[in-house]
Tab-separated table of C-alpha atoms in Angstrom:
chain	number	residue	atom	x	y	z
A	1	PRO	CA	11.003	12.339	10.991
A	2	ILE	CA	12.141	8.977	9.648
A	3	TYR	CA	10.268	8.253	5.756
A	4	ALA	CA	9.744	4.717	5.173
A	5	CYS	CA	8.576	4.839	1.408
A	6	ILE	CA	7.753	0.735	0.920
A	7	PRO	CA	5.470	-1.690	0.416
A	8	SER	CA	3.590	-3.135	3.062
A	9	SER	CA	5.518	-6.086	3.252
A	10	SER	CA	8.360	-4.421	4.456
A	11	ILE	CA	6.416	-2.651	7.239
A	12	VAL	CA	7.003	-5.406	9.598
A	13	ASP	CA	11.452	-5.226	8.878
A	14	VAL	CA	11.894	-1.492	9.454
A	15	TRP	CA	9.821	-1.397	12.421
A	16	ASP	CA	11.622	-4.384	13.995
A	17	SER	CA	15.307	-2.725	12.643
A	18	THR	CA	14.543	0.621	13.938
A	19	LEU	CA	15.730	2.033	17.122
A	20	VAL	CA	13.173	1.528	19.980
A	21	HIS	CA	13.216	5.509	21.295
A	22	ARG	CA	12.961	6.727	17.073
A	23	ARG	CA	9.989	4.134	16.333
A	24	LYS	CA	7.567	6.989	17.082
A	25	ASP	CA	9.057	9.251	14.487
A	26	LEU	CA	8.572	6.505	11.770
A	27	VAL	CA	6.552	8.296	8.707
A	28	PHE	CA	5.127	5.002	6.700
A	29	LEU	CA	4.678	6.156	2.653
A	30	CYS	CA	2.936	2.441	1.217
A	31	ASN	CA	-0.151	1.602	0.261
A	32	CYS	CA	-1.305	-0.108	3.421
A	33	ILE	CA	-4.461	-0.654	5.662
A	34	PRO	CA	-3.312	0.166	8.962
A	35	SER	CA	-5.978	-1.813	10.907
A	36	ARG	CA	-3.505	-4.894	8.721
A	37	HIS	CA	-0.519	-3.244	9.187
A	38	LEU	CA	-0.120	-1.193	11.973
A	39	CYS	CA	-1.338	-2.147	14.909
A	40	PHE	CA	1.484	-1.210	16.867
A	41	ASP	CA	1.886	-0.404	20.331
A	42	SER	CA	-0.812	2.677	21.859
A	43	GLU	CA	2.349	4.825	22.858
A	44	MET	CA	4.331	4.504	19.488
A	45	ASP	CA	2.379	7.528	17.668
A	46	VAL	CA	4.066	6.446	13.967
A	47	THR	CA	2.998	8.459	11.001
A	48	ILE	CA	0.991	6.807	7.871
A	49	ALA	CA	0.227	8.803	4.846
A	50	ILE	CA	-2.167	7.704	1.969
A	51	LEU	CA	-1.006	8.977	-1.133
A	52	HIS	CA	-2.714	10.076	-3.746
A	53	PHE	CA	-0.152	11.366	-6.960
A	54	GLY	CA	2.000	9.359	-9.242
A	55	ILE	CA	5.461	8.841	-10.486
A	56	SER	CA	5.878	7.884	-13.727
A	57	HIS	CA	9.580	7.694	-16.138
A	58	THR	CA	9.763	9.199	-19.225
A	59	ASN	CA	12.621	9.262	-21.637
A	60	PRO	CA	14.902	12.073	-20.915
A	61	ASP	CA	16.325	14.391	-23.599
A	62	ASP	CA	19.281	12.238	-25.760
A	63	ASN	CA	21.952	14.468	-25.282
A	64	GLU	CA	21.753	15.100	-21.572
A	65	MET	CA	21.327	11.522	-20.789
A	66	PRO	CA	21.246	7.943	-22.281
A	67	SER	CA	18.176	6.885	-23.635
A	68	LEU	CA	18.339	4.082	-20.875
A	69	VAL	CA	17.553	6.067	-18.042
A	70	GLN	CA	14.097	7.255	-17.463
A	71	ALA	CA	13.580	10.333	-15.658
A	72	PRO	CA	10.809	10.472	-13.280
A	73	LYS	CA	7.740	12.459	-13.259
A	74	LEU	CA	5.826	13.569	-10.299
A	75	ASN	CA	1.956	13.713	-11.818
A	76	ASN	CA	-0.396	15.555	-9.333
A	77	SER	CA	-3.543	17.787	-10.211
A	78	PRO	CA	-6.159	19.719	-7.806
A	79	GLU	CA	-8.339	17.549	-8.952
A	80	SER	CA	-6.750	14.464	-7.216
A	81	PRO	CA	-7.990	13.145	-4.277
A	82	PRO	CA	-5.579	14.889	-1.403
A	83	THR	CA	-3.087	12.527	0.565
A	84	VAL	CA	-4.006	11.601	3.637
A	85	ILE	CA	-1.984	11.944	6.587
A	86	TYR	CA	-2.253	11.053	10.048
A	87	GLY	CA	0.201	11.044	13.225
A	88	LYS	CA	2.867	12.992	15.361
A	89	HIS	CA	4.630	14.443	11.658
A	90	ALA	CA	2.004	14.834	10.301
A	91	THR	CA	2.424	18.933	9.079
A	92	THR	CA	5.868	18.644	8.450
A	93	LEU	CA	5.162	15.657	6.137
A	94	GLY	CA	2.096	17.830	4.455
A	95	ASP	CA	4.245	21.074	4.327
A	96	LEU	CA	6.505	18.891	2.670
A	97	LEU	CA	4.208	18.135	0.218
A	98	LYS	CA	2.531	20.902	-0.574
A	99	GLN	CA	5.723	22.229	-2.127
A	100	ASP	CA	5.266	19.913	-4.796
A	101	GLY	CA	1.690	21.118	-5.522
A	102	ILE	CA	0.634	17.630	-3.556
A	103	PRO	CA	-3.473	18.199	-2.320
A	104	VAL	CA	-2.769	17.229	1.114
A	105	ARG	CA	-5.472	16.872	4.320
A	106	ILE	CA	-5.085	16.205	7.915
A	107	ALA	CA	-6.475	13.312	9.436
A	108	HIS	CA	-7.003	14.102	13.433
A	109	ASP	CA	-9.021	11.117	13.750
A	110	PRO	CA	-7.402	7.836	13.170
A	111	GLN	CA	-10.080	6.422	11.675
A	112	GLU	CA	-10.092	8.877	8.736
A	113	VAL	CA	-6.616	7.318	7.430
A	114	GLN	CA	-7.960	3.721	7.247
A	115	VAL	CA	-11.281	4.741	5.078
A	116	ALA	CA	-8.585	6.879	3.130
A	117	ALA	CA	-6.461	3.251	3.081
A	118	ALA	CA	-9.848	1.038	2.162
A	119	LYS	CA	-10.494	3.863	-0.744
A	120	LYS	CA	-6.905	3.733	-2.188
A	121	LEU	CA	-7.443	-0.254	-2.252
A	122	SER	CA	-10.062	-0.080	-4.284
A	123	TRP	CA	-8.343	1.839	-7.036
A	124	SER	CA	-5.052	-0.304	-6.715
A	125	SER	CA	-6.680	-3.529	-7.011
A	126	LEU	CA	-9.950	-2.956	-9.548
A	127	MET	CA	-8.251	-0.884	-12.206
A	128	TRP	CA	-5.801	-2.598	-13.430
A	129	LEU	CA	-7.528	-5.563	-13.175
A	130	MET	CA	-10.030	-3.524	-15.521
A	131	CYS	CA	-7.184	-2.387	-17.763
A	132	HIS	CA	-5.535	-5.858	-18.142
A	133	SER	CA	-8.798	-7.437	-19.326
A	134	GLY	CA	-8.632	-5.838	-22.003
A	135	ASP	CA	-10.424	-4.260	-24.536
A	136	ASP	CA	-11.994	-6.203	-27.866
A	137	SER	CA	-8.991	-7.185	-29.416
A	138	GLY	CA	-7.468	-8.061	-25.591
A	139	ASP	CA	-4.944	-5.430	-25.664
A	140	PRO	CA	-3.960	-3.920	-21.703
A	141	VAL	CA	-6.015	0.163	-21.803
A	142	THR	CA	-5.548	3.125	-19.807
A	143	VAL	CA	-7.543	4.039	-16.962
A	144	GLN	CA	-8.774	6.676	-18.755
A	145	PHE	CA	-10.147	4.614	-21.264
A	146	VAL	CA	-11.304	2.318	-18.587
A	147	HIS	CA	-13.623	5.078	-17.521
A	148	GLN	CA	-15.273	6.429	-20.952
A	149	TYR	CA	-15.666	2.732	-22.609
A	150	LYS	CA	-15.991	0.410	-19.621
A	151	SER	CA	-17.867	1.992	-17.400
A	152	ASN	CA	-20.575	-0.262	-16.593
A	153	ASN	CA	-17.568	-3.091	-16.126
A	154	LEU	CA	-15.952	-0.762	-13.625
A	155	GLN	CA	-19.203	-0.036	-11.953
A	156	ARG	CA	-20.506	-3.817	-11.557
A	157	LEU	CA	-17.181	-4.929	-10.541
A	158	ALA	CA	-16.758	-2.027	-7.363
A	159	GLU	CA	-20.802	-2.789	-6.153
A	160	GLU	CA	-19.510	-6.276	-5.642
A	161	VAL	CA	-16.614	-5.320	-3.709
A	162	MET	CA	-18.462	-2.317	-1.180
A	163	PRO	CA	-19.686	-5.047	1.266
A	164	GLN	CA	-15.371	-5.778	1.971
A	165	LEU	CA	-14.586	-2.144	1.022
A	166	GLU	CA	-17.245	-0.716	3.946
A	167	PHE	CA	-15.970	-3.607	6.620
A	168	LEU	CA	-12.668	-2.571	6.128
A	169	ALA	CA	-13.175	1.504	6.282
A	170	SER	CA	-15.072	0.327	10.362
A	171	GLU	CA	-12.056	-1.972	11.225
A	172	PRO	CA	-10.317	0.228	14.446
A	173	TRP	CA	-6.748	-0.216	14.348
A	174	THR	CA	-5.599	1.896	17.185
A	175	LYS	CA	-5.754	0.585	20.843
A	176	SER	CA	-6.954	1.193	23.935
A	177	ASN	CA	-5.913	0.343	27.276
A	178	GLY	CA	-3.773	-2.046	25.688
A	179	ALA	CA	-6.374	-3.513	23.538
A	180	THR	CA	-7.664	-2.811	20.210
A	181	SER	CA	-10.950	-2.316	20.006
A	182	THR	CA	-13.082	-4.523	18.555
A	183	MET	CA	-16.015	-3.058	18.077
A	184	PRO	CA	-17.151	-0.881	14.854
A	185	SER	CA	-16.340	2.470	13.770
A	186	ARG	CA	-19.187	5.011	12.647
A	187	GLN	CA	-16.961	5.878	10.098
A	188	SER	CA	-18.286	5.274	6.036
A	189	ILE	CA	-16.691	4.794	2.456
A	190	GLY	CA	-19.501	6.231	1.237
A	191	SER	CA	-21.409	5.167	-1.255
A	192	LEU	CA	-21.109	3.235	-5.033
A	193	LYS	CA	-21.726	6.569	-6.223
A	194	ASP	CA	-18.875	8.540	-4.036
A	195	ILE	CA	-16.128	5.231	-5.109
A	196	LEU	CA	-17.078	5.541	-8.449
A	197	GLU	CA	-16.128	9.459	-8.250
A	198	TYR	CA	-13.535	8.877	-6.055
A	199	LEU	CA	-11.875	6.151	-8.757
A	200	ARG	CA	-12.267	8.528	-11.613
A	201	LEU	CA	-10.697	11.575	-10.084
A	202	TYR	CA	-7.593	9.797	-8.757
A	203	SER	CA	-7.118	7.897	-12.614
A	204	MET	CA	-7.474	10.916	-14.257
A	205	SER	CA	-4.884	12.895	-11.924
A	206	ILE	CA	-2.006	10.656	-13.372
A	207	SER	CA	-0.704	11.603	-16.263
A	208	ASN	CA	-4.810	13.002	-17.417
A	209	GLY	CA	-5.465	9.065	-17.352
A	210	ASN	CA	-2.841	7.913	-19.908
A	211	VAL	CA	-1.645	5.355	-17.764
A	212	ILE	CA	-2.033	1.261	-17.399
A	213	PRO	CA	-0.802	0.375	-13.779
A	214	SER	CA	1.520	-2.366	-13.491
A	215	ARG	CA	0.454	-5.408	-13.732
A	216	GLU	CA	3.562	-7.037	-12.587
A	217	LEU	CA	3.463	-4.942	-9.469
A	218	ALA	CA	0.066	-5.548	-9.031
A	219	LEU	CA	0.748	-9.742	-9.157
A	220	ILE	CA	3.846	-8.640	-6.581
A	221	GLU	CA	1.139	-7.444	-4.112
A	222	ILE	CA	-1.721	-9.614	-4.994
A	223	GLN	CA	-2.027	-11.050	-1.547
A	224	GLU	CA	-2.095	-6.829	-0.492
A	225	ARG	CA	-4.916	-6.087	-2.847
A	226	ASN	CA	-7.307	-8.332	-4.335
A	227	GLY	CA	-6.400	-10.918	-2.030
A	228	LEU	CA	-7.279	-9.434	0.531
A	229	LEU	CA	-10.604	-8.418	-1.096
A	230	LEU	CA	-11.335	-11.897	-1.883
A	231	SER	CA	-10.626	-13.589	1.200
A	232	LEU	CA	-13.165	-10.920	2.902
A	233	MET	CA	-15.589	-12.672	0.995
A	234	LYS	CA	-15.306	-15.606	3.347
A	235	THR	CA	-16.020	-13.507	6.693
A	236	LEU	CA	-19.186	-11.358	5.087
A	237	PRO	CA	-22.796	-12.457	4.899
A	238	PRO	CA	-22.218	-14.361	0.395
A	239	ASP	CA	-25.112	-14.191	-1.381
A	240	ARG	CA	-23.069	-16.331	-4.434
A	241	ASN	CA	-20.230	-18.391	-4.045
A	242	GLU	CA	-17.286	-16.160	-3.784
A	243	GLN	CA	-14.864	-18.452	-6.935
A	244	GLU	CA	-18.354	-17.325	-9.057
A	245	SER	CA	-17.995	-13.901	-8.168
A	246	TYR	CA	-17.055	-11.186	-10.488
A	247	HIS	CA	-14.070	-10.706	-9.220
A	248	SER	CA	-12.777	-13.830	-9.131
A	249	ASP	CA	-13.158	-14.180	-12.797
A	250	LEU	CA	-11.405	-11.217	-13.028
A	251	VAL	CA	-8.114	-12.004	-11.187
A	252	ARG	CA	-8.692	-16.052	-12.933
A	253	HIS	CA	-8.802	-14.220	-16.578
A	254	VAL	CA	-6.104	-12.082	-16.267
A	255	ALA	CA	-3.548	-13.394	-13.703
A	256	GLY	CA	-5.028	-16.984	-13.897
A	257	LYS	CA	-6.107	-20.120	-11.922
A	258	GLU	CA	-3.199	-20.312	-9.586
A	259	VAL	CA	-2.924	-16.581	-9.009
A	260	LEU	CA	-6.714	-16.889	-7.829
A	261	ALA	CA	-6.470	-19.862	-5.450
A	262	GLN	CA	-3.391	-18.416	-3.269
A	263	CYS	CA	-5.617	-15.332	-3.087
A	264	PHE	CA	-8.049	-17.464	-1.075
A	265	LEU	CA	-6.154	-20.229	0.562
A	266	LYS	CA	-2.966	-16.906	2.153
A	267	SER	CA	-4.926	-13.992	2.320
A	268	SER	CA	-5.438	-14.744	5.370
A	269	ASP	CA	-2.555	-16.757	6.531
A	270	SER	CA	-0.261	-13.854	5.492
A	271	ALA	CA	-2.208	-11.413	7.653
A	272	LYS	CA	-1.789	-13.605	10.447
A	273	ALA	CA	1.779	-14.471	10.273
A	274	LYS	CA	2.460	-11.027	10.329
A	275	GLN	CA	0.461	-9.602	12.989
A	276	SER	CA	2.014	-12.376	15.118
A	277	SER	CA	5.228	-10.760	13.819
A	278	LEU	CA	4.689	-7.485	15.524
A	279	HIS	CA	4.142	-9.127	18.821
A	280	GLY	CA	7.586	-10.105	19.044
A	281	ASN	CA	8.034	-13.899	17.848
A	282	HIS	CA	11.203	-13.081	15.988
A	283	ASN	CA	13.862	-16.340	15.146
A	284	GLN	CA	16.145	-13.599	14.037
A	285	CYS	CA	18.889	-11.381	15.918
A	286	ASN	CA	19.666	-8.001	14.960
A	287	HIS	CA	22.436	-6.321	15.913
A	288	ARG	CA	24.469	-2.574	15.294
A	289	ILE	CA	28.187	-2.312	14.909
A	290	LYS	CA	28.728	1.775	15.497
A	291	CYS	CA	31.283	3.393	13.333
A	292	THR	CA	32.561	6.050	15.529
A	293	SER	CA	34.411	8.928	12.643
A	294	SER	CA	30.859	8.726	10.914
A	295	ASN	CA	28.488	8.578	13.651
A	296	LEU	CA	26.405	5.656	12.062
A	297	GLU	CA	25.164	2.389	12.748
A	298	PHE	CA	24.946	-0.022	10.307
A	299	LEU	CA	22.705	-3.090	11.606
A	300	PHE	CA	22.869	-6.553	10.331
A	301	ARG	CA	20.848	-9.918	10.988
A	302	SER	CA	23.756	-12.629	12.179
A	303	ASP	CA	23.117	-15.963	10.805
A	304	LYS	CA	25.455	-18.801	11.261
A	305	SER	CA	27.941	-17.636	9.017
A	306	THR	CA	28.218	-14.498	11.000
A	307	LEU	CA	28.340	-15.358	14.541
A	308	LYS	CA	31.105	-18.243	13.497
A	309	ASP	CA	33.143	-15.264	11.942
A	310	SER	CA	36.661	-14.075	14.025
A	311	ASN	CA	37.623	-11.818	11.645
A	312	ASN	CA	37.101	-7.914	13.948
A	313	THR	CA	38.253	-6.338	10.686
A	314	LYS	CA	34.890	-4.809	9.806
A	315	SER	CA	33.172	-3.916	6.445
A	316	ALA	CA	30.577	-2.545	4.866
A	317	VAL	CA	29.230	-2.097	1.665
A	318	VAL	CA	26.880	0.707	-0.040
A	319	VAL	CA	24.798	0.745	-2.656
A	320	GLY	CA	22.781	3.770	-3.970
A	321	ALA	CA	23.221	7.824	-4.848
A	322	GLY	CA	21.411	9.083	-1.536
A	323	MET	CA	22.961	10.965	1.256
A	324	VAL	CA	24.704	7.676	2.497
A	325	GLY	CA	26.097	6.787	-0.734
């Protein structure tokens, strides 16, 4: 397996940069919606995992390491929703995660992972908003605080986005006979009560709920999170104007009017651009240079400067402390 721990925005780049005969071994570990990011050829049985464990950072003992270095800590709980895995390498990945006590469920129906992804989107879209909308003083609060003292607000927000979540959970993403089916699935995301319980279990599995989701990361990924849910309001039968929704009000309050406008104007365009990219509409050309002594290959993308380069001596700068480093 080739493990790709990446943001969903990088899926296309990783797919394009992988040798064709190895693409079936890709294992995507990321927050994504399969129907929006993984509509690859049916014969390419990629593996996808919807993760339900967290990695936090704690300051180590100053005697052991410099204080600026933060030690990663795995946060998981037997009560956590299971990490859902589907695809060729599902069993291999599942066995690996179980070694660290991470609850795992192997999905045999591709729609199971679609439902799990929609549920995960609810947590990544709603909880950071509720935490950073703050308490009475306006300060950010933990997810535990939200479930204890802002449960009515959370329920109101979850109830509003339920139609979008149900729509995404029912969206097909595998291909049959060369074409993606447009028939709705029978899979359901569950009731509002089910979603609220899911949000609570996942929140409390990360440092017992004593965490505040990153506002900075949420803003970077706003199109893939809240932007997707808000854009779907235009495709579903509305009972009120999307700009007047509680979800919109919270995004406007926490992130600003400009970010809210981007959610409505760019979400659909971004999705279309990514889908067209998946079907080979590229202007860049990938090249590989083999390093025979180490049996490695280096990939790069050509531009005007590389085309004019007459130097036959090639060099590579390796950054990182992993296997290659």
